[in-house]
Amino acid sequence: NQKILTGKEAQIQFQAQLARFLVDRRFKHVLLGASFYRLIFRGTSQQVIEAKQEIASFFPDSKMTITVDQLAFLAREAINEVEIGMRSADNSFRLGNRVTALKRLQETFFLGEHISALHAFDDDKRALLFQLKRDMKEARDLIIDKSYGDAEELITEIKINAKDFEARRVEAGIRKAKQASDSALLAATQYRNLGQADKAEAAFREAAAIWPDNPRLHEFQFQGTQLVDKFVQGRNLFDQLHARKAYREIQAKALEFGVALSEDSDRSSKLKEVVKRMSELDIYLTQAEAAVKINNPYAAWEILLKAEDVDPDDVQLNRNKASLAAQVAPFVAELQKAAQHEATGQYPSSLQYFLAAQEIYPASQVSNDGIQRVSAALLEKLSNGL
């Protein structure tokens, strides 16, 4: 009985190992193992595999019954698919259809990375296909970054190396973006010549947003003798406002400063940081206004608390807080008392105040965070006391 049980266990373990080989895409191992299985366990290769737990873990969505012969069949078919895929990749490469060859190579690798047919593929061809993949990714990134000039140059190279590269739609999109930027810049020039500075700035902003690397932007910036004086004045004004932390004023003149500081990398970096921070702050203010409109001043207050992390001295932020203060006074008072007691280690009373604040505004994230934080501190304190 012991020998029979041991033999059955060995059979199940052998079956499970064959399934593991299949899932690991080691198809040659499956075929070799299946041959040994037929020799060792004669007459059982077409029986349903009894390693049900292992099979279920490898084929969780399959309701079919699996036999060793079926495992071998699947492995053999996978090897055939890999070999067909590699022949297709090689033929596509030979015909100059390198994008197709790259797709076939990737598909084949996913199916059978351990098959010799895959590794027999010429190293030079493989290197060229991988370079093509990197070039296409770089071209996509350049387009996302709106670096259309560099993208066009790279796309031209890709077209030379891969004649099946679908470049027409990409090139059409780039041409459309560049033409839109040039049109907006032309409008900016016309507005400036007419003395309509506000419209000129708006058109220039549009042109720069569409194509930041448009070389004509630089030409526009340096046209006219008045622009030189504007650069100097802009730098001086920027330094004054930045020293006073007058970020709202900097944001309002962001386009003017962008022109004036275009050749100053240090100040340009500071300007970008200010614009980014103020944009983040304005998002919070907009969210708070939306909360007020639906009669939820408490949610608006908590959003404004997040905005304080960006710029606590912002005039608009403090004005909005002041307008809400009367409506949320009891709620804020409970939070302030909770924070004070938490800071002095009075966790029970702090927890009580946080709970009181939550009772006023059940959806309060600040109250919930405080309750979690103070509760953890209180439990730690009690455990240490024990």
CSV table of C-alpha atoms in Angstrom, one decimal:
chain,number,residue,atom,x,y,z
A,1,ASN,CA,0.0,0.0,0.0
A,2,GLN,CA,2.8,2.3,0.8
A,3,LYS,CA,4.5,1.7,-2.5
A,4,ILE,CA,1.2,2.3,-4.4
A,5,LEU,CA,0.6,5.5,-2.5
A,6,THR,CA,4.2,6.7,-3.1
A,7,GLY,CA,3.8,5.9,-6.8
A,8,LYS,CA,0.6,7.8,-7.0
A,9,GLU,CA,2.2,10.8,-5.3
A,10,ALA,CA,5.1,10.6,-7.7
A,11,GLN,CA,2.7,10.6,-10.6
A,12,ILE,CA,0.8,13.6,-9.3
A,13,GLN,CA,4.0,15.5,-8.7
A,14,PHE,CA,5.2,14.7,-12.2
A,15,GLN,CA,2.0,16.0,-13.7
A,16,ALA,CA,2.2,19.2,-11.6
A,17,GLN,CA,5.8,19.7,-12.8
A,18,LEU,CA,4.8,19.3,-16.4
A,19,ALA,CA,2.1,22.0,-15.9
A,20,ARG,CA,4.7,24.3,-14.3
A,21,PHE,CA,6.9,23.9,-17.3
A,22,LEU,CA,4.0,24.8,-19.6
A,23,VAL,CA,3.1,27.9,-17.6
A,24,ASP,CA,6.8,28.9,-17.5
A,25,ARG,CA,6.9,28.6,-21.3
A,26,ARG,CA,9.5,25.9,-21.2
A,27,PHE,CA,7.8,23.9,-23.9
A,28,LYS,CA,10.8,21.6,-24.8
A,29,HIS,CA,10.9,20.6,-21.1
A,30,VAL,CA,7.2,19.7,-21.4
A,31,LEU,CA,7.8,17.5,-24.4
A,32,LEU,CA,10.8,15.8,-22.9
A,33,GLY,CA,9.0,15.3,-19.6
A,34,ALA,CA,5.9,13.9,-21.3
A,35,SER,CA,8.0,11.3,-23.1
A,36,PHE,CA,9.5,10.2,-19.8
A,37,TYR,CA,6.1,10.2,-18.2
A,38,ARG,CA,4.8,7.8,-20.8
A,39,LEU,CA,7.7,5.4,-20.1
A,40,ILE,CA,7.4,5.6,-16.4
A,41,PHE,CA,3.6,5.6,-16.1
A,42,ARG,CA,2.5,3.5,-19.0
A,43,GLY,CA,-1.0,3.8,-20.2
A,44,THR,CA,-1.9,6.9,-18.1
A,45,SER,CA,-0.9,9.7,-20.5
A,46,GLN,CA,-4.4,10.1,-21.7
A,47,GLN,CA,-6.0,9.9,-18.3
A,48,VAL,CA,-7.2,13.1,-16.6
A,49,ILE,CA,-4.4,14.7,-14.6
A,50,GLU,CA,-5.0,14.1,-10.9
A,51,ALA,CA,-2.9,17.0,-9.6
A,52,LYS,CA,-6.1,19.0,-9.5
A,53,GLN,CA,-4.9,21.6,-7.1
A,54,GLU,CA,-1.8,22.4,-9.1
A,55,ILE,CA,-3.7,22.4,-12.4
A,56,ALA,CA,-6.3,24.7,-11.0
A,57,SER,CA,-3.6,27.1,-9.9
A,58,PHE,CA,-2.2,27.2,-13.4
A,59,PHE,CA,-5.5,27.1,-15.3
A,60,PRO,CA,-7.9,29.0,-13.0
A,61,ASP,CA,-10.4,30.0,-15.7
A,62,SER,CA,-10.4,26.7,-17.5
A,63,LYS,CA,-13.1,24.1,-17.0
A,64,MET,CA,-11.7,21.5,-19.3
A,65,THR,CA,-10.1,18.3,-18.2
A,66,ILE,CA,-6.3,18.2,-18.8
A,67,THR,CA,-4.2,15.2,-19.7
A,68,VAL,CA,-0.5,14.8,-20.1
A,69,ASP,CA,-1.0,14.3,-23.9
A,70,GLN,CA,-2.9,17.6,-24.0
A,71,LEU,CA,0.0,19.3,-22.2
A,72,ALA,CA,2.4,17.9,-24.8
A,73,PHE,CA,0.1,19.0,-27.6
A,74,LEU,CA,-0.1,22.6,-26.2
A,75,ALA,CA,3.7,22.7,-25.9
A,76,ARG,CA,4.2,21.4,-29.4
A,77,GLU,CA,1.7,24.0,-30.8
A,78,ALA,CA,3.4,26.7,-28.9
A,79,ILE,CA,6.8,25.8,-30.4
A,80,ASN,CA,5.3,25.7,-33.9
A,81,GLU,CA,3.8,29.2,-33.3
A,82,VAL,CA,7.1,30.5,-32.1
A,83,GLU,CA,8.9,29.1,-35.2
A,84,ILE,CA,6.2,30.5,-37.5
A,85,GLY,CA,6.4,33.9,-35.7
A,86,MET,CA,10.2,34.0,-36.1
A,87,ARG,CA,10.0,33.2,-39.8
A,88,SER,CA,7.4,35.9,-40.2
A,89,ALA,CA,9.7,38.4,-38.3
A,90,ASP,CA,12.7,37.5,-40.4
A,91,ASN,CA,10.7,37.8,-43.7
A,92,SER,CA,9.3,41.2,-42.6
A,93,PHE,CA,12.7,42.4,-41.8
A,94,ARG,CA,14.1,41.2,-45.1
A,95,LEU,CA,11.3,43.1,-46.9
A,96,GLY,CA,12.1,46.3,-44.9
A,97,ASN,CA,8.9,46.1,-42.9
A,98,ARG,CA,10.7,46.5,-39.6
A,99,VAL,CA,7.8,47.7,-37.6
A,100,THR,CA,6.0,44.5,-38.4
A,101,ALA,CA,9.1,42.5,-37.7
A,102,LEU,CA,9.4,44.2,-34.3
A,103,LYS,CA,5.7,43.3,-33.5
A,104,ARG,CA,6.2,39.7,-34.5
A,105,LEU,CA,9.4,39.5,-32.4
A,106,GLN,CA,7.7,40.9,-29.4
A,107,GLU,CA,4.7,38.6,-29.7
A,108,THR,CA,7.0,35.6,-30.2
A,109,PHE,CA,9.1,36.5,-27.2
A,110,PHE,CA,6.1,36.7,-25.0
A,111,LEU,CA,5.0,33.2,-26.1
A,112,GLY,CA,8.3,31.4,-26.1
A,113,GLU,CA,11.2,33.2,-24.7
A,114,HIS,CA,13.0,29.9,-24.0
A,115,ILE,CA,12.7,28.5,-27.6
A,116,SER,CA,15.9,28.2,-29.5
A,117,ALA,CA,14.3,29.6,-32.7
A,118,LEU,CA,13.9,32.9,-30.9
A,119,HIS,CA,17.5,33.0,-29.7
A,120,ALA,CA,18.7,32.0,-33.2
A,121,PHE,CA,17.5,35.3,-34.6
A,122,ASP,CA,20.4,37.4,-35.9
A,123,ASP,CA,21.9,39.7,-33.2
A,124,ASP,CA,22.4,42.6,-35.6
A,125,LYS,CA,18.8,42.4,-36.8
A,126,ARG,CA,17.6,42.2,-33.1
A,127,ALA,CA,19.7,45.3,-32.3
A,128,LEU,CA,18.3,47.2,-35.2
A,129,LEU,CA,14.7,46.4,-34.1
A,130,PHE,CA,15.4,47.3,-30.5
A,131,GLN,CA,16.8,50.6,-31.7
A,132,LEU,CA,13.7,51.1,-33.8
A,133,LYS,CA,11.6,50.6,-30.7
A,134,ARG,CA,13.6,53.1,-28.8
A,135,ASP,CA,13.3,55.6,-31.7
A,136,MET,CA,9.5,55.3,-31.9
A,137,LYS,CA,9.2,55.7,-28.1
A,138,GLU,CA,11.4,58.8,-28.3
A,139,ALA,CA,9.4,60.2,-31.2
A,140,ARG,CA,6.2,59.7,-29.2
A,141,ASP,CA,7.7,61.4,-26.1
A,142,LEU,CA,8.9,64.4,-28.3
A,143,ILE,CA,5.4,64.8,-29.7
A,144,ILE,CA,3.9,64.7,-26.2
A,145,ASP,CA,6.4,67.3,-25.1
A,146,LYS,CA,5.5,69.4,-28.2
A,147,SER,CA,9.1,69.3,-29.5
A,148,TYR,CA,7.8,69.0,-33.0
A,149,GLY,CA,11.0,69.9,-34.8
A,150,ASP,CA,13.0,67.2,-33.2
A,151,ALA,CA,10.1,64.8,-33.6
A,152,GLU,CA,10.0,65.4,-37.4
A,153,GLU,CA,13.8,64.7,-37.7
A,154,LEU,CA,13.5,61.5,-35.8
A,155,ILE,CA,10.4,60.4,-37.8
A,156,THR,CA,12.3,61.0,-41.0
A,157,GLU,CA,15.0,58.6,-39.8
A,158,ILE,CA,12.4,56.0,-38.8
A,159,LYS,CA,10.8,56.2,-42.2
A,160,ILE,CA,14.2,55.5,-43.8
A,161,ASN,CA,14.8,52.4,-41.6
A,162,ALA,CA,11.2,51.1,-41.6
A,163,LYS,CA,9.2,51.5,-44.7
A,164,ASP,CA,6.0,50.2,-43.0
A,165,PHE,CA,6.1,52.9,-40.4
A,166,GLU,CA,2.7,54.8,-40.5
A,167,ALA,CA,4.0,58.3,-40.5
A,168,ARG,CA,1.4,60.2,-42.5
A,169,ARG,CA,-1.1,60.8,-39.7
A,170,VAL,CA,1.7,61.7,-37.3
A,171,GLU,CA,3.3,64.2,-39.7
A,172,ALA,CA,-0.1,65.7,-40.5
A,173,GLY,CA,-0.7,66.3,-36.8
A,174,ILE,CA,2.7,67.9,-36.4
A,175,ARG,CA,2.1,70.2,-39.5
A,176,LYS,CA,-1.3,71.2,-38.1
A,177,ALA,CA,0.2,72.1,-34.7
A,178,LYS,CA,3.1,74.1,-36.3
A,179,GLN,CA,0.7,76.0,-38.6
A,180,ALA,CA,-1.6,76.8,-35.7
A,181,SER,CA,1.3,78.2,-33.7
A,182,ASP,CA,2.6,80.2,-36.7
A,183,SER,CA,-0.9,81.6,-37.3
A,184,ALA,CA,-1.3,82.7,-33.6
A,185,LEU,CA,2.1,84.3,-33.7
A,186,LEU,CA,1.3,86.2,-36.9
A,187,ALA,CA,-1.9,87.5,-35.2
A,188,ALA,CA,0.3,88.5,-32.2
A,189,THR,CA,2.6,90.5,-34.5
A,190,GLN,CA,-0.4,92.2,-36.1
A,191,TYR,CA,-1.9,93.1,-32.8
A,192,ARG,CA,1.3,94.5,-31.5
A,193,ASN,CA,1.7,96.6,-34.6
A,194,LEU,CA,-1.7,98.0,-34.0
A,195,GLY,CA,-0.8,98.8,-30.4
A,196,GLN,CA,-3.2,96.2,-28.9
A,197,ALA,CA,-0.9,94.9,-26.3
A,198,ASP,CA,-3.4,92.7,-24.5
A,199,LYS,CA,-4.5,90.9,-27.6
A,200,ALA,CA,-0.9,90.5,-28.7
A,201,GLU,CA,0.0,88.9,-25.4
A,202,ALA,CA,-3.0,86.5,-25.6
A,203,ALA,CA,-2.1,85.5,-29.2
A,204,PHE,CA,1.6,85.0,-28.2
A,205,ARG,CA,0.5,82.9,-25.2
A,206,GLU,CA,-1.6,80.7,-27.6
A,207,ALA,CA,1.3,80.3,-30.0
A,208,ALA,CA,3.7,79.3,-27.3
A,209,ALA,CA,1.3,76.8,-25.7
A,210,ILE,CA,0.8,75.1,-29.1
A,211,TRP,CA,4.5,74.9,-30.0
A,212,PRO,CA,6.9,76.0,-27.2
A,213,ASP,CA,10.0,75.4,-29.4
A,214,ASN,CA,8.7,77.5,-32.3
A,215,PRO,CA,11.8,79.4,-33.5
A,216,ARG,CA,9.6,82.4,-34.5
A,217,LEU,CA,8.7,82.9,-30.8
A,218,HIS,CA,12.2,84.0,-30.2
A,219,GLU,CA,12.1,86.3,-33.2
A,220,PHE,CA,8.9,87.8,-31.9
A,221,GLN,CA,10.4,88.4,-28.5
A,222,PHE,CA,13.2,90.5,-29.8
A,223,GLN,CA,11.4,92.6,-32.3
A,224,GLY,CA,11.5,96.3,-31.6
A,225,THR,CA,13.7,98.4,-29.5
A,226,GLN,CA,11.1,98.8,-26.8
A,227,LEU,CA,11.3,95.1,-26.0
A,228,VAL,CA,14.9,95.4,-24.8
A,229,ASP,CA,13.9,97.9,-22.2
A,230,LYS,CA,10.9,95.7,-21.3
A,231,PHE,CA,13.4,92.8,-20.5
A,232,VAL,CA,15.3,94.9,-18.0
A,233,GLN,CA,12.2,96.2,-16.4
A,234,GLY,CA,10.7,92.8,-16.3
A,235,ARG,CA,13.7,91.3,-14.5
A,236,ASN,CA,13.8,94.1,-11.9
A,237,LEU,CA,10.0,93.8,-11.3
A,238,PHE,CA,10.2,90.1,-11.0
A,239,ASP,CA,12.9,90.3,-8.4
A,240,GLN,CA,10.9,92.8,-6.4
A,241,LEU,CA,7.7,90.7,-6.5
A,242,HIS,CA,9.5,87.5,-5.8
A,243,ALA,CA,11.3,89.0,-2.8
A,244,ARG,CA,7.9,90.2,-1.4
A,245,LYS,CA,6.4,86.8,-2.2
A,246,ALA,CA,3.8,88.5,-4.3
A,247,TYR,CA,3.1,85.4,-6.2
A,248,ARG,CA,-0.4,86.5,-7.4
A,249,GLU,CA,1.1,89.5,-9.2
A,250,ILE,CA,3.8,87.3,-10.7
A,251,GLN,CA,1.1,84.9,-12.0
A,252,ALA,CA,-0.8,87.8,-13.5
A,253,LYS,CA,2.3,89.0,-15.4
A,254,ALA,CA,3.5,85.5,-16.2
A,255,LEU,CA,3.6,86.0,-20.0
A,256,GLU,CA,5.4,89.3,-19.7
A,257,PHE,CA,7.9,87.8,-17.3
A,258,GLY,CA,8.3,84.7,-19.6
A,259,VAL,CA,9.5,87.0,-22.4
A,260,ALA,CA,11.7,89.2,-20.1
A,261,LEU,CA,13.3,86.2,-18.5
A,262,SER,CA,13.7,83.9,-21.5
A,263,GLU,CA,17.5,84.2,-21.4
A,264,ASP,CA,17.8,83.9,-17.7
A,265,SER,CA,17.6,80.3,-16.7
A,266,ASP,CA,17.7,80.9,-12.9
A,267,ARG,CA,14.8,83.4,-13.0
A,268,SER,CA,12.9,81.4,-15.6
A,269,SER,CA,13.1,78.4,-13.2
A,270,LYS,CA,11.7,80.5,-10.4
A,271,LEU,CA,8.9,81.8,-12.6
A,272,LYS,CA,7.9,78.3,-13.6
A,273,GLU,CA,7.8,77.2,-10.0
A,274,VAL,CA,5.6,80.2,-9.1
A,275,VAL,CA,3.2,79.5,-11.9
A,276,LYS,CA,3.0,75.8,-11.0
A,277,ARG,CA,2.3,76.6,-7.4
A,278,MET,CA,-0.3,79.2,-8.1
A,279,SER,CA,-2.0,76.9,-10.6
A,280,GLU,CA,-2.2,74.2,-7.9
A,281,LEU,CA,-3.5,76.8,-5.5
A,282,ASP,CA,-6.2,78.0,-7.9
A,283,ILE,CA,-7.4,74.4,-8.4
A,284,TYR,CA,-8.0,74.2,-4.6
A,285,LEU,CA,-9.8,77.6,-4.6
A,286,THR,CA,-12.0,76.4,-7.5
A,287,GLN,CA,-12.8,73.2,-5.7
A,288,ALA,CA,-13.6,75.2,-2.5
A,289,GLU,CA,-15.9,77.5,-4.5
A,290,ALA,CA,-17.7,74.5,-5.9
A,291,ALA,CA,-18.2,73.1,-2.4
A,292,VAL,CA,-19.7,76.4,-1.2
A,293,LYS,CA,-22.1,76.5,-4.2
A,294,ILE,CA,-23.6,73.2,-3.1
A,295,ASN,CA,-23.9,74.5,0.5
A,296,ASN,CA,-21.0,72.5,2.0
A,297,PRO,CA,-18.8,75.1,3.8
A,298,TYR,CA,-17.1,72.4,5.8
A,299,ALA,CA,-15.7,70.7,2.8
A,300,ALA,CA,-14.7,74.0,1.4
A,301,TRP,CA,-12.8,74.8,4.6
A,302,GLU,CA,-10.9,71.6,4.5
A,303,ILE,CA,-9.9,72.2,0.9
A,304,LEU,CA,-8.7,75.6,1.8
A,305,LEU,CA,-6.6,74.0,4.6
A,306,LYS,CA,-4.9,72.0,1.8
A,307,ALA,CA,-4.3,75.2,-0.1
A,308,GLU,CA,-2.4,76.6,2.8
A,309,ASP,CA,0.3,74.1,2.2
A,310,VAL,CA,0.9,75.7,-1.1
A,311,ASP,CA,0.9,79.4,-0.1
A,312,PRO,CA,-0.5,80.3,3.3
A,313,ASP,CA,0.0,84.0,2.6
A,314,ASP,CA,-2.1,84.1,-0.6
A,315,VAL,CA,-4.5,87.0,-0.5
A,316,GLN,CA,-7.4,85.3,-2.3
A,317,LEU,CA,-7.0,82.2,-0.1
A,318,ASN,CA,-7.2,84.2,3.1
A,319,ARG,CA,-10.1,86.2,1.7
A,320,ASN,CA,-12.0,83.0,1.0
A,321,LYS,CA,-11.2,81.6,4.5
A,322,ALA,CA,-12.5,84.8,6.1
A,323,SER,CA,-15.8,84.6,4.2
A,324,LEU,CA,-16.3,81.1,5.5
A,325,ALA,CA,-15.1,81.7,9.1
A,326,ALA,CA,-18.5,82.5,10.5
A,327,GLN,CA,-20.2,79.4,9.0
A,328,VAL,CA,-17.6,76.9,10.2
A,329,ALA,CA,-16.6,78.6,13.5
A,330,PRO,CA,-17.9,75.8,15.8
A,331,PHE,CA,-16.2,73.1,13.6
A,332,VAL,CA,-12.9,75.0,13.5
A,333,ALA,CA,-13.0,75.6,17.2
A,334,GLU,CA,-13.3,71.9,17.9
A,335,LEU,CA,-10.4,71.1,15.5
A,336,GLN,CA,-8.2,73.8,17.1
A,337,LYS,CA,-8.8,72.5,20.6
A,338,ALA,CA,-8.2,69.0,19.4
A,339,ALA,CA,-4.9,70.0,17.9
A,340,GLN,CA,-3.8,71.9,21.0
A,341,HIS,CA,-4.5,69.0,23.3
A,342,GLU,CA,-2.8,66.6,20.9
A,343,ALA,CA,0.3,68.7,20.8
A,344,THR,CA,0.5,68.6,24.7
A,345,GLY,CA,-0.1,64.9,24.8
A,346,GLN,CA,-3.6,65.1,26.2
A,347,TYR,CA,-4.9,62.4,23.9
A,348,PRO,CA,-8.2,61.5,25.5
A,349,SER,CA,-9.5,65.1,25.4
A,350,SER,CA,-8.0,65.6,21.9
A,351,LEU,CA,-9.9,62.5,20.7
A,352,GLN,CA,-13.0,63.9,22.3
A,353,TYR,CA,-12.7,67.2,20.4
A,354,PHE,CA,-11.9,65.4,17.1
A,355,LEU,CA,-15.1,63.3,17.6
A,356,ALA,CA,-17.0,66.5,18.3
A,357,ALA,CA,-15.8,68.0,15.1
A,358,GLN,CA,-16.7,64.9,13.2
A,359,GLU,CA,-20.2,65.0,14.7
A,360,ILE,CA,-20.6,68.5,13.2
A,361,TYR,CA,-19.2,67.4,9.8
A,362,PRO,CA,-19.3,63.6,9.5
A,363,ALA,CA,-17.4,63.6,6.2
A,364,SER,CA,-14.5,65.5,7.6
A,365,GLN,CA,-11.2,64.1,6.4
A,366,VAL,CA,-9.3,66.2,8.9
A,367,SER,CA,-11.3,64.9,11.8
A,368,ASN,CA,-11.0,61.3,10.6
A,369,ASP,CA,-7.2,61.6,10.2
A,370,GLY,CA,-7.0,63.2,13.7
A,371,ILE,CA,-9.1,60.4,15.2
A,372,GLN,CA,-6.9,57.7,13.7
A,373,ARG,CA,-3.7,59.5,14.7
A,374,VAL,CA,-4.7,60.3,18.3
A,375,SER,CA,-6.2,56.8,18.8
A,376,ALA,CA,-3.0,55.2,17.7
A,377,ALA,CA,-1.0,57.5,20.0
A,378,LEU,CA,-3.4,56.8,22.9
A,379,LEU,CA,-3.2,53.0,22.5
A,380,GLU,CA,0.6,53.2,22.3
A,381,LYS,CA,0.7,55.3,25.5
A,382,LEU,CA,-1.6,52.8,27.3
A,383,SER,CA,0.4,49.8,26.2
A,384,ASN,CA,3.6,51.4,27.4
A,385,GLY,CA,1.9,52.2,30.7
A,386,LEU,CA,1.0,48.5,31.1
